[in-house]
Amino acid sequence: MQNKKIIIEKFGPAKDLVIKSHEDTRVVGADEVRVETAYSGINFADIVMRQGLYQDAPPKPFVPGYEISGVVTEIGKNVTTLTVGQHVLAGTRFGGYASQHVLPAWQVLALPEGLSLAEAAAIPVTFITSYLALHEFARIRKGDKILLETATGGVGVMAMQMAKEVGCEVWGLTTSAHKKEFIESYGAKALLKSEFENNDQYRDFDFILNSSGGKSLSIQYDRLNKAGKLTCIGVQGAISGGKRNIFSLLKTVVQSPRFPILKLTMESKMVSGFNALKFFDDDPWMQRILPKLNDPGVKPFIGKIFRAEDVAHAHDFLESRKAKGKVLLSWKD
Ligand SMILES: NC(=O)c1ccc[n+]([C@@H]2O[C@H](COP(=O)([O-])OP(=O)(O)OC[C@H]3O[C@@H](n4cnc5c(N)ncnc54)[C@H](OP(=O)(O)O)[C@@H]3O)[C@@H](O)[C@H]2O)c1
């Protein structure tokens, strides 16, 4: 059976991604399953690692990708939770951009009711990240005023819905004026990032989810309510254009503020950050988060699906801010 993979062999622009095919001779172990991929989710982190700016990425060459959906084609002798032919989704710690997977059965879940295979591939990262941000770090409550950066992206769309479910007042930022309507369609208030930053009447937020790092952290910290929480999950500010830009990364690092404990004490605010990958293979955490997948009320928005062969166009599409919601790769011919 052929396994097609998309590989980062060298850091650089999207056109440097390499596609290779080889005979897959892996034997499915007793506690494993083989999955034929239907879709792979693309995340902003894939762009960051392709540019060589992602600290936790494996050494080159490697296959990026954190999530897939597909069909189970073989199960190990100890596996009782899944059956051949079942539609599933799976989190992958890298390696997701491939047409075949052999995965431990615990990483693979039956599709929640009402989700298509495409929607399922858009779930693992957006759901786990949004859940951690809103329910574990922020502990949001009805009436909270919250601000989400990159509200139009995969995580943003999921987080807007989760926060609305709880009854929060949700504000979303975008850098693209034409996407404001998209944010408003989720019942949130939309602002350009520059409108927010240049007008300090936008303040008193109980929670802000930051995804760009750098000086945006200082501005957002100042706009928190008392007991307000700021959580940082990304460094999008460091990414400019399709090319690796170390200067831009350094600028973002240098402009990221320090938050001494005495300052936080005097100003009665909280600052945190997290990496969802750290929770991914932690069984008690996953047992706590994954059952919530079956709660109604959240659905990913699929902005565009590219053929796997067109992965370079898919990355360019995301990097040039054309995307809304989630961008996927399809492995069907
Ligand atoms: N720490 C974690 O565990 C974790 C997990 C998941 C995601 N994240 C982070 O959360 C953020 C959102 O991730 P995502 O996968 O949901 O995003 P995404 O779907 O890839 O979002 C793409 C959108 O980001 C906006 N954007 C802002 N700055 C950009 C830039 N420099 N280059 C290109 N686009 C830019 C654009 O939206 P507008 O046109 O609307 O501005 C673009 O359409 C990222 O920073 C990501 O690294 C962190």
mmCIF file of C-alpha atoms and ligand atoms in Angstrom:
data_model
loop_
_atom_site.group_PDB
_atom_site.id
_atom_site.type_symbol
_atom_site.label_atom_id
_atom_site.label_comp_id
_atom_site.label_asym_id
_atom_site.label_seq_id
_atom_site.Cartn_x
_atom_site.Cartn_y
_atom_site.Cartn_z
ATOM 1 C CA MET A 1 0.000 0.000 0.000
ATOM 2 C CA GLN A 2 1.408 3.411 -1.001
ATOM 3 C CA ASN A 3 1.756 6.113 1.652
ATOM 4 C CA LYS A 4 2.047 9.661 0.350
ATOM 5 C CA LYS A 5 3.669 12.197 2.677
ATOM 6 C CA ILE A 6 4.292 15.929 2.634
ATOM 7 C CA ILE A 7 7.725 16.626 4.052
ATOM 8 C CA ILE A 8 9.623 19.637 5.363
ATOM 9 C CA GLU A 9 13.158 18.889 4.140
ATOM 10 C CA LYS A 10 14.426 22.475 4.424
ATOM 11 C CA PHE A 11 13.013 25.620 5.998
ATOM 12 C CA GLY A 12 11.609 28.191 3.608
ATOM 13 C CA PRO A 13 8.630 29.180 1.461
ATOM 14 C CA ALA A 14 5.654 26.906 0.798
ATOM 15 C CA LYS A 15 7.006 25.832 -2.586
ATOM 16 C CA ASP A 16 9.844 24.016 -0.777
ATOM 17 C CA LEU A 17 7.425 21.456 0.708
ATOM 18 C CA VAL A 18 8.210 18.046 -0.787
ATOM 19 C CA ILE A 19 5.713 15.275 -1.610
ATOM 20 C CA LYS A 20 6.986 11.683 -1.586
ATOM 21 C CA SER A 21 5.323 8.303 -1.888
ATOM 22 C CA HIS A 22 6.590 4.965 -0.584
ATOM 23 C CA GLU A 23 5.357 1.433 0.057
ATOM 24 C CA ASP A 24 3.972 1.335 3.625
ATOM 25 C CA THR A 25 5.140 -1.904 5.202
ATOM 26 C CA ARG A 26 4.321 -0.999 8.802
ATOM 27 C CA VAL A 27 2.631 -3.823 10.711
ATOM 28 C CA VAL A 28 -0.315 -2.807 12.894
ATOM 29 C CA GLY A 29 0.551 -3.586 16.541
ATOM 30 C CA ALA A 30 -1.845 -5.132 19.047
ATOM 31 C CA ASP A 31 -2.975 -1.743 20.410
ATOM 32 C CA GLU A 32 -2.853 0.146 17.106
ATOM 33 C CA VAL A 33 -5.098 0.896 14.143
ATOM 34 C CA ARG A 34 -4.423 1.739 10.509
ATOM 35 C CA VAL A 35 -6.301 4.751 9.176
ATOM 36 C CA GLU A 36 -6.625 5.819 5.553
ATOM 37 C CA THR A 37 -6.665 9.601 5.660
ATOM 38 C CA ALA A 38 -9.578 11.540 4.210
ATOM 39 C CA TYR A 39 -8.459 15.027 5.294
ATOM 40 C CA SER A 40 -5.536 16.606 7.146
ATOM 41 C CA GLY A 41 -6.042 19.871 9.018
ATOM 42 C CA ILE A 42 -3.640 22.765 8.426
ATOM 43 C CA ASN A 43 -2.733 24.927 11.409
ATOM 44 C CA PHE A 44 -0.881 28.223 11.634
ATOM 45 C CA ALA A 45 1.826 26.383 13.567
ATOM 46 C CA ASP A 46 2.580 24.362 10.389
ATOM 47 C CA ILE A 47 3.521 27.630 8.669
ATOM 48 C CA VAL A 48 5.689 28.643 11.613
ATOM 49 C CA MET A 49 7.517 25.282 11.621
ATOM 50 C CA ARG A 50 7.942 25.309 7.824
ATOM 51 C CA GLN A 51 9.771 28.601 8.278
ATOM 52 C CA GLY A 52 11.994 26.999 10.934
ATOM 53 C CA LEU A 53 10.646 29.187 13.726
ATOM 54 C CA TYR A 54 8.882 26.520 15.806
ATOM 55 C CA GLN A 55 10.912 25.459 18.803
ATOM 56 C CA ASP A 56 9.236 22.091 19.438
ATOM 57 C CA ALA A 57 9.351 20.780 15.857
ATOM 58 C CA PRO A 58 11.233 17.499 15.216
ATOM 59 C CA PRO A 59 14.588 17.584 13.397
ATOM 60 C CA LYS A 60 14.393 17.808 9.562
ATOM 61 C CA PRO A 61 13.254 16.036 7.485
ATOM 62 C CA PHE A 62 9.827 15.666 9.091
ATOM 63 C CA VAL A 63 6.151 15.479 8.219
ATOM 64 C CA PRO A 64 4.105 18.296 9.800
ATOM 65 C CA GLY A 65 0.453 18.079 10.822
ATOM 66 C CA TYR A 66 -1.484 17.617 14.029
ATOM 67 C CA GLU A 67 -4.812 16.198 12.946
ATOM 68 C CA ILE A 68 -6.587 13.964 10.482
ATOM 69 C CA SER A 69 -9.902 12.329 9.730
ATOM 70 C CA GLY A 70 -10.337 9.084 7.820
ATOM 71 C CA VAL A 71 -11.476 5.482 7.746
ATOM 72 C CA VAL A 72 -10.159 2.603 9.858
ATOM 73 C CA THR A 73 -8.786 -0.096 7.540
ATOM 74 C CA GLU A 74 -7.149 -2.473 10.058
ATOM 75 C CA ILE A 75 -7.218 -2.954 13.840
ATOM 76 C CA GLY A 76 -4.795 -4.599 16.276
ATOM 77 C CA LYS A 77 -5.900 -7.659 18.233
ATOM 78 C CA ASN A 78 -6.389 -5.800 21.541
ATOM 79 C CA VAL A 79 -8.462 -2.948 20.098
ATOM 80 C CA THR A 80 -12.095 -3.075 21.186
ATOM 81 C CA THR A 81 -13.106 0.577 20.807
ATOM 82 C CA LEU A 82 -12.962 0.819 16.996
ATOM 83 C CA THR A 83 -14.019 -1.280 14.008
ATOM 84 C CA VAL A 84 -12.819 -1.615 10.416
ATOM 85 C CA GLY A 85 -14.724 0.801 8.146
ATOM 86 C CA GLN A 86 -15.449 3.260 10.980
ATOM 87 C CA HIS A 87 -15.101 6.991 10.282
ATOM 88 C CA VAL A 88 -12.688 8.536 12.781
ATOM 89 C CA LEU A 89 -10.676 11.589 13.723
ATOM 90 C CA ALA A 90 -7.231 11.581 15.290
ATOM 91 C CA GLY A 91 -4.719 13.912 16.808
ATOM 92 C CA THR A 92 -1.155 13.369 15.606
ATOM 93 C CA ARG A 93 1.895 14.848 17.239
ATOM 94 C CA PHE A 94 3.363 15.909 13.865
ATOM 95 C CA GLY A 95 3.065 13.499 10.907
ATOM 96 C CA GLY A 96 -0.530 14.413 10.009
ATOM 97 C CA TYR A 97 0.181 15.343 6.362
ATOM 98 C CA ALA A 98 0.163 11.721 5.138
ATOM 99 C CA SER A 99 -2.293 9.469 3.321
ATOM 100 C CA GLN A 100 -1.889 6.482 5.709
ATOM 101 C CA HIS A 101 -1.373 6.298 9.455
ATOM 102 C CA VAL A 102 -0.678 3.591 11.977
ATOM 103 C CA LEU A 103 -1.649 5.079 15.333
ATOM 104 C CA PRO A 104 -2.171 3.930 18.919
ATOM 105 C CA ALA A 105 -5.918 3.304 19.286
ATOM 106 C CA TRP A 106 -6.181 5.850 22.147
ATOM 107 C CA GLN A 107 -5.308 8.620 19.697
ATOM 108 C CA VAL A 108 -8.210 7.724 17.407
ATOM 109 C CA LEU A 109 -11.847 8.636 18.133
ATOM 110 C CA ALA A 110 -15.129 7.739 16.479
ATOM 111 C CA LEU A 111 -16.656 10.735 14.694
ATOM 112 C CA PRO A 112 -18.967 12.718 16.963
ATOM 113 C CA GLU A 113 -22.565 12.627 15.758
ATOM 114 C CA GLY A 114 -23.503 15.080 13.001
ATOM 115 C CA LEU A 115 -19.934 15.808 11.865
ATOM 116 C CA SER A 116 -18.706 15.165 8.319
ATOM 117 C CA LEU A 117 -15.216 13.766 7.708
ATOM 118 C CA ALA A 118 -14.084 17.230 6.597
ATOM 119 C CA GLU A 119 -15.432 18.901 9.744
ATOM 120 C CA ALA A 120 -13.840 16.166 11.853
ATOM 121 C CA ALA A 121 -10.339 16.978 10.548
ATOM 122 C CA ALA A 122 -10.898 20.557 11.701
ATOM 123 C CA ILE A 123 -11.675 19.543 15.273
ATOM 124 C CA PRO A 124 -8.681 18.250 17.289
ATOM 125 C CA VAL A 125 -6.517 21.381 17.501
ATOM 126 C CA THR A 126 -9.282 23.985 17.441
ATOM 127 C CA PHE A 127 -11.391 22.196 20.029
ATOM 128 C CA ILE A 128 -8.611 21.315 22.483
ATOM 129 C CA THR A 129 -7.034 24.793 22.227
ATOM 130 C CA SER A 130 -10.320 26.675 22.609
ATOM 131 C CA TYR A 131 -11.433 24.460 25.470
ATOM 132 C CA LEU A 132 -8.141 24.915 27.340
ATOM 133 C CA ALA A 133 -8.155 28.678 26.773
ATOM 134 C CA LEU A 134 -11.757 29.376 27.717
ATOM 135 C CA HIS A 135 -12.636 26.690 30.230
ATOM 136 C CA GLU A 136 -9.340 25.844 31.915
ATOM 137 C CA PHE A 137 -7.271 29.052 31.771
ATOM 138 C CA ALA A 138 -9.997 31.727 31.659
ATOM 139 C CA ARG A 139 -12.780 29.755 33.397
ATOM 140 C CA ILE A 140 -15.269 31.954 31.541
ATOM 141 C CA ARG A 141 -18.696 32.675 32.964
ATOM 142 C CA LYS A 142 -21.939 34.073 31.612
ATOM 143 C CA GLY A 143 -21.651 37.819 31.087
ATOM 144 C CA ASP A 144 -17.842 37.871 30.819
ATOM 145 C CA LYS A 145 -16.525 40.319 28.234
ATOM 146 C CA ILE A 146 -13.941 38.506 26.157
ATOM 147 C CA LEU A 147 -11.690 39.431 23.249
ATOM 148 C CA LEU A 148 -10.299 36.924 20.741
ATOM 149 C CA GLU A 149 -7.444 37.790 18.414
ATOM 150 C CA THR A 150 -7.464 35.996 15.036
ATOM 151 C CA ALA A 151 -11.185 35.462 15.516
ATOM 152 C CA THR A 152 -11.534 34.440 11.855
ATOM 153 C CA GLY A 153 -9.078 31.507 12.072
ATOM 154 C CA GLY A 154 -9.701 27.872 12.971
ATOM 155 C CA VAL A 155 -9.264 28.396 16.723
ATOM 156 C CA GLY A 156 -11.055 31.755 16.659
ATOM 157 C CA VAL A 157 -14.237 30.384 15.082
ATOM 158 C CA MET A 158 -14.370 27.511 17.577
ATOM 159 C CA ALA A 159 -13.661 29.840 20.523
ATOM 160 C CA MET A 160 -16.320 32.378 19.455
ATOM 161 C CA GLN A 161 -18.944 29.622 19.485
ATOM 162 C CA MET A 162 -17.795 28.153 22.815
ATOM 163 C CA ALA A 163 -17.870 31.545 24.490
ATOM 164 C CA LYS A 164 -21.310 32.396 23.055
ATOM 165 C CA GLU A 165 -22.582 29.031 24.384
ATOM 166 C CA VAL A 166 -21.637 30.158 27.891
ATOM 167 C CA GLY A 167 -23.301 33.552 27.387
ATOM 168 C CA CYS A 168 -20.208 35.764 27.143
ATOM 169 C CA GLU A 169 -20.048 39.114 25.378
ATOM 170 C CA VAL A 170 -17.612 38.226 22.586
ATOM 171 C CA TRP A 171 -15.383 40.598 20.627
ATOM 172 C CA GLY A 172 -13.263 39.381 17.718
ATOM 173 C CA LEU A 173 -10.241 40.963 16.029
ATOM 174 C CA THR A 174 -9.194 40.639 12.401
ATOM 175 C CA THR A 175 -6.532 42.316 10.271
ATOM 176 C CA SER A 176 -8.785 42.100 7.164
ATOM 177 C CA ALA A 177 -11.699 44.580 6.980
ATOM 178 C CA HIS A 178 -13.798 42.343 4.723
ATOM 179 C CA LYS A 179 -13.838 39.577 7.369
ATOM 180 C CA LYS A 180 -15.692 41.656 9.984
ATOM 181 C CA GLU A 181 -19.033 40.395 8.697
ATOM 182 C CA PHE A 182 -17.827 36.818 9.155
ATOM 183 C CA ILE A 183 -17.092 37.510 12.846
ATOM 184 C CA GLU A 184 -20.469 39.195 13.277
ATOM 185 C CA SER A 185 -22.205 36.142 11.794
ATOM 186 C CA TYR A 186 -21.209 34.335 15.017
ATOM 187 C CA GLY A 187 -22.949 36.981 17.141
ATOM 188 C CA ALA A 188 -19.644 38.621 18.121
ATOM 189 C CA LYS A 189 -18.589 42.262 17.804
ATOM 190 C CA ALA A 190 -15.903 42.748 15.164
ATOM 191 C CA LEU A 191 -12.977 45.149 15.191
ATOM 192 C CA LEU A 192 -9.901 45.582 13.074
ATOM 193 C CA LYS A 193 -6.820 44.938 15.190
ATOM 194 C CA SER A 194 -5.712 48.511 14.431
ATOM 195 C CA GLU A 195 -9.106 49.955 15.496
ATOM 196 C CA PHE A 196 -8.781 48.143 18.810
ATOM 197 C CA GLU A 197 -5.190 49.216 19.387
ATOM 198 C CA ASN A 198 -5.763 52.873 18.493
ATOM 199 C CA ASN A 199 -8.819 53.459 20.662
ATOM 200 C CA ASP A 200 -8.640 52.779 24.369
ATOM 201 C CA GLN A 201 -12.391 52.972 24.844
ATOM 202 C CA TYR A 202 -12.214 49.246 23.966
ATOM 203 C CA ARG A 203 -11.286 48.021 27.422
ATOM 204 C CA ASP A 204 -12.368 46.238 30.601
ATOM 205 C CA PHE A 205 -12.144 42.751 29.129
ATOM 206 C CA ASP A 206 -12.401 39.835 31.564
ATOM 207 C CA PHE A 207 -10.398 37.628 29.222
ATOM 208 C CA ILE A 208 -8.203 38.225 26.154
ATOM 209 C CA LEU A 209 -6.772 35.444 23.983
ATOM 210 C CA ASN A 210 -3.583 36.745 22.371
ATOM 211 C CA SER A 211 -2.113 35.030 19.315
ATOM 212 C CA SER A 212 0.403 37.535 18.014
ATOM 213 C CA GLY A 213 2.794 38.154 20.933
ATOM 214 C CA GLY A 214 5.087 41.211 20.862
ATOM 215 C CA LYS A 215 3.797 44.669 21.721
ATOM 216 C CA SER A 216 0.156 43.575 21.317
ATOM 217 C CA LEU A 217 0.567 41.901 24.720
ATOM 218 C CA SER A 218 1.238 45.241 26.446
ATOM 219 C CA ILE A 219 -1.751 46.911 24.806
ATOM 220 C CA GLN A 220 -4.070 44.029 25.616
ATOM 221 C CA TYR A 221 -2.826 43.794 29.217
ATOM 222 C CA ASP A 222 -3.693 47.469 29.714
ATOM 223 C CA ARG A 223 -7.251 46.822 28.474
ATOM 224 C CA LEU A 224 -8.006 44.081 31.019
ATOM 225 C CA ASN A 225 -10.653 44.517 33.685
ATOM 226 C CA LYS A 226 -9.668 44.000 37.353
ATOM 227 C CA ALA A 227 -9.082 40.249 37.820
ATOM 228 C CA GLY A 228 -8.866 40.097 34.017
ATOM 229 C CA LYS A 229 -6.833 37.352 32.376
ATOM 230 C CA LEU A 230 -4.543 37.529 29.351
ATOM 231 C CA THR A 231 -3.491 34.235 27.753
ATOM 232 C CA CYS A 232 -0.916 34.075 24.966
ATOM 233 C CA ILE A 233 -0.951 31.152 22.509
ATOM 234 C CA GLY A 234 0.999 32.357 19.489
ATOM 235 C CA VAL A 235 3.508 34.656 17.802
ATOM 236 C CA GLN A 236 1.718 35.535 14.579
ATOM 237 C CA GLY A 237 3.286 38.991 14.795
ATOM 238 C CA ALA A 238 6.621 37.349 13.968
ATOM 239 C CA ILE A 239 5.397 35.935 10.661
ATOM 240 C CA SER A 240 5.562 38.303 7.725
ATOM 241 C CA GLY A 241 5.004 37.084 4.173
ATOM 242 C CA GLY A 242 5.849 33.567 3.049
ATOM 243 C CA LYS A 243 9.537 33.678 3.911
ATOM 244 C CA ARG A 244 11.485 32.949 7.060
ATOM 245 C CA ASN A 245 12.198 36.290 8.725
ATOM 246 C CA ILE A 246 14.477 36.080 11.747
ATOM 247 C CA PHE A 247 14.424 39.888 12.146
ATOM 248 C CA SER A 248 10.653 39.840 12.516
ATOM 249 C CA LEU A 249 10.909 37.040 15.102
ATOM 250 C CA LEU A 250 13.550 38.898 17.114
ATOM 251 C CA LYS A 251 11.465 42.086 17.021
ATOM 252 C CA THR A 252 8.451 40.189 18.387
ATOM 253 C CA VAL A 253 10.561 38.629 21.143
ATOM 254 C CA VAL A 254 12.144 41.955 22.107
ATOM 255 C CA GLN A 255 8.770 43.745 22.120
ATOM 256 C CA SER A 256 7.095 41.064 24.257
ATOM 257 C CA PRO A 257 6.701 42.597 27.730
ATOM 258 C CA ARG A 258 7.832 41.143 31.054
ATOM 259 C CA PHE A 259 5.171 40.880 33.748
ATOM 260 C CA PRO A 260 6.888 41.023 37.170
ATOM 261 C CA ILE A 261 4.822 39.474 39.953
ATOM 262 C CA LEU A 262 4.662 42.734 41.934
ATOM 263 C CA LYS A 263 3.201 44.566 38.913
ATOM 264 C CA LEU A 264 0.533 41.866 38.594
ATOM 265 C CA THR A 265 -0.171 42.098 42.309
ATOM 266 C CA MET A 266 -0.565 45.880 42.259
ATOM 267 C CA GLU A 267 -2.705 45.825 39.125
ATOM 268 C CA SER A 268 -4.729 42.708 40.055
ATOM 269 C CA LYS A 269 -4.462 40.979 36.691
ATOM 270 C CA MET A 270 -3.365 37.552 35.442
ATOM 271 C CA VAL A 271 -1.094 36.601 32.554
ATOM 272 C CA SER A 272 -0.558 33.080 31.215
ATOM 273 C CA GLY A 273 0.271 31.073 28.113
ATOM 274 C CA PHE A 274 0.063 27.468 27.013
ATOM 275 C CA ASN A 275 0.966 24.976 24.329
ATOM 276 C CA ALA A 276 -1.883 22.530 23.632
ATOM 277 C CA LEU A 277 0.663 19.893 22.526
ATOM 278 C CA LYS A 278 1.747 19.521 26.147
ATOM 279 C CA PHE A 279 -1.742 18.232 27.015
ATOM 280 C CA PHE A 280 -2.174 15.999 23.997
ATOM 281 C CA ASP A 281 -0.720 12.733 25.320
ATOM 282 C CA ASP A 282 -1.702 13.372 28.930
ATOM 283 C CA ASP A 283 -4.464 10.858 29.487
ATOM 284 C CA PRO A 284 -6.224 12.478 32.488
ATOM 285 C CA TRP A 285 -6.370 15.799 30.633
ATOM 286 C CA MET A 286 -7.703 14.214 27.460
ATOM 287 C CA GLN A 287 -10.302 12.266 29.503
ATOM 288 C CA ARG A 288 -11.421 15.609 30.866
ATOM 289 C CA ILE A 289 -11.601 17.448 27.537
ATOM 290 C CA LEU A 290 -12.576 14.941 24.840
ATOM 291 C CA PRO A 291 -16.016 13.892 26.172
ATOM 292 C CA LYS A 292 -17.054 17.556 25.719
ATOM 293 C CA LEU A 293 -16.704 16.996 21.967
ATOM 294 C CA ASN A 294 -20.166 15.496 21.996
ATOM 295 C CA ASP A 295 -21.712 18.636 23.531
ATOM 296 C CA PRO A 296 -23.792 20.418 20.928
ATOM 297 C CA GLY A 297 -23.217 24.046 19.995
ATOM 298 C CA VAL A 298 -19.840 24.141 18.246
ATOM 299 C CA LYS A 299 -19.057 23.314 14.649
ATOM 300 C CA PRO A 300 -15.897 24.135 12.705
ATOM 301 C CA PHE A 301 -16.182 26.347 9.636
ATOM 302 C CA ILE A 302 -14.381 24.855 6.615
ATOM 303 C CA GLY A 303 -13.046 27.780 4.611
ATOM 304 C CA LYS A 304 -11.347 25.869 1.818
ATOM 305 C CA ILE A 305 -10.210 22.359 0.923
ATOM 306 C CA PHE A 306 -7.104 21.858 -1.233
ATOM 307 C CA ARG A 307 -5.923 18.615 -2.832
ATOM 308 C CA ALA A 308 -2.927 17.285 -0.883
ATOM 309 C CA GLU A 309 -0.765 17.808 -3.996
ATOM 310 C CA ASP A 310 -1.619 21.516 -3.798
ATOM 311 C CA VAL A 311 -0.267 21.916 -0.266
ATOM 312 C CA ALA A 312 1.972 24.837 -1.302
ATOM 313 C CA HIS A 313 -1.099 26.783 -2.503
ATOM 314 C CA ALA A 314 -2.894 25.878 0.726
ATOM 315 C CA HIS A 315 -0.053 27.300 2.860
ATOM 316 C CA ASP A 316 0.147 30.412 0.648
ATOM 317 C CA PHE A 317 -3.614 30.865 0.995
ATOM 318 C CA LEU A 318 -3.374 30.842 4.799
ATOM 319 C CA GLU A 319 -0.267 33.008 4.961
ATOM 320 C CA SER A 320 -1.734 35.649 2.689
ATOM 321 C CA ARG A 321 -4.714 36.002 5.060
ATOM 322 C CA LYS A 322 -7.226 34.794 2.461
ATOM 323 C CA ALA A 323 -8.611 32.065 4.703
ATOM 324 C CA LYS A 324 -11.700 32.093 6.885
ATOM 325 C CA GLY A 325 -12.104 29.249 9.359
ATOM 326 C CA LYS A 326 -10.202 26.072 8.690
ATOM 327 C CA VAL A 327 -8.131 25.053 5.653
ATOM 328 C CA LEU A 328 -7.833 21.321 4.899
ATOM 329 C CA LEU A 329 -5.913 18.974 2.612
ATOM 330 C CA SER A 330 -7.913 16.257 0.885
ATOM 331 C CA TRP A 331 -6.299 12.869 0.150
ATOM 332 C CA LYS A 332 -9.105 11.656 -2.088
ATOM 333 C CA ASP A 333 -8.108 11.526 -5.767
HETATM 334 N N1 LIG B 1 -0.420 27.524 21.821
HETATM 335 C C1 LIG B 1 -1.238 26.631 21.280
HETATM 336 O O1 LIG B 1 -1.451 25.547 21.820
HETATM 337 C C2 LIG B 1 -1.945 26.950 19.988
HETATM 338 C C3 LIG B 1 -2.829 26.039 19.408
HETATM 339 C C4 LIG B 1 -3.481 26.411 18.223
HETATM 340 C C5 LIG B 1 -3.225 27.664 17.648
HETATM 341 N N2 LIG B 1 -2.335 28.492 18.237
HETATM 342 C C6 LIG B 1 -2.057 29.829 17.686
HETATM 343 O O2 LIG B 1 -3.297 30.514 17.575
HETATM 344 C C7 LIG B 1 -3.269 31.367 16.444
HETATM 345 C C8 LIG B 1 -4.413 31.040 15.527
HETATM 346 O O3 LIG B 1 -4.177 29.734 14.985
HETATM 347 P P1 LIG B 1 -5.133 29.130 13.869
HETATM 348 O O4 LIG B 1 -4.497 27.855 13.401
HETATM 349 O O5 LIG B 1 -6.512 29.128 14.374
HETATM 350 O O6 LIG B 1 -4.988 30.261 12.785
HETATM 351 P P2 LIG B 1 -5.344 30.261 11.240
HETATM 352 O O7 LIG B 1 -6.631 29.543 11.065
HETATM 353 O O8 LIG B 1 -4.173 29.764 10.502
HETATM 354 O O9 LIG B 1 -5.512 31.812 11.005
HETATM 355 C C9 LIG B 1 -5.080 32.429 9.850
HETATM 356 C C10 LIG B 1 -5.468 33.886 10.020
HETATM 357 O O10 LIG B 1 -4.613 34.519 10.957
HETATM 358 C C11 LIG B 1 -4.634 35.938 10.745
HETATM 359 N N3 LIG B 1 -3.266 36.458 10.808
HETATM 360 C C12 LIG B 1 -2.791 37.258 11.793
HETATM 361 N N4 LIG B 1 -1.498 37.484 11.636
HETATM 362 C C13 LIG B 1 -1.123 36.818 10.531
HETATM 363 C C14 LIG B 1 0.130 36.681 9.850
HETATM 364 N N5 LIG B 1 1.242 37.259 10.301
HETATM 365 N N6 LIG B 1 0.172 35.930 8.737
HETATM 366 C C15 LIG B 1 -0.942 35.318 8.277
HETATM 367 N N7 LIG B 1 -2.159 35.406 8.902
HETATM 368 C C16 LIG B 1 -2.236 36.157 10.005
HETATM 369 C C17 LIG B 1 -5.351 36.128 9.406
HETATM 370 O O11 LIG B 1 -6.700 36.453 9.761
HETATM 371 P P3 LIG B 1 -7.280 37.938 9.584
HETATM 372 O O12 LIG B 1 -7.184 38.217 8.112
HETATM 373 O O13 LIG B 1 -8.664 37.798 10.098
HETATM 374 O O14 LIG B 1 -6.424 38.810 10.427
HETATM 375 C C18 LIG B 1 -5.316 34.742 8.785
HETATM 376 O O15 LIG B 1 -6.367 34.548 7.860
HETATM 377 C C19 LIG B 1 -1.876 31.187 15.814
HETATM 378 O O16 LIG B 1 -1.011 32.171 16.352
HETATM 379 C C20 LIG B 1 -1.462 29.811 16.290
HETATM 380 O O17 LIG B 1 -0.080 29.626 16.283
HETATM 381 C C21 LIG B 1 -1.697 28.159 19.373
#
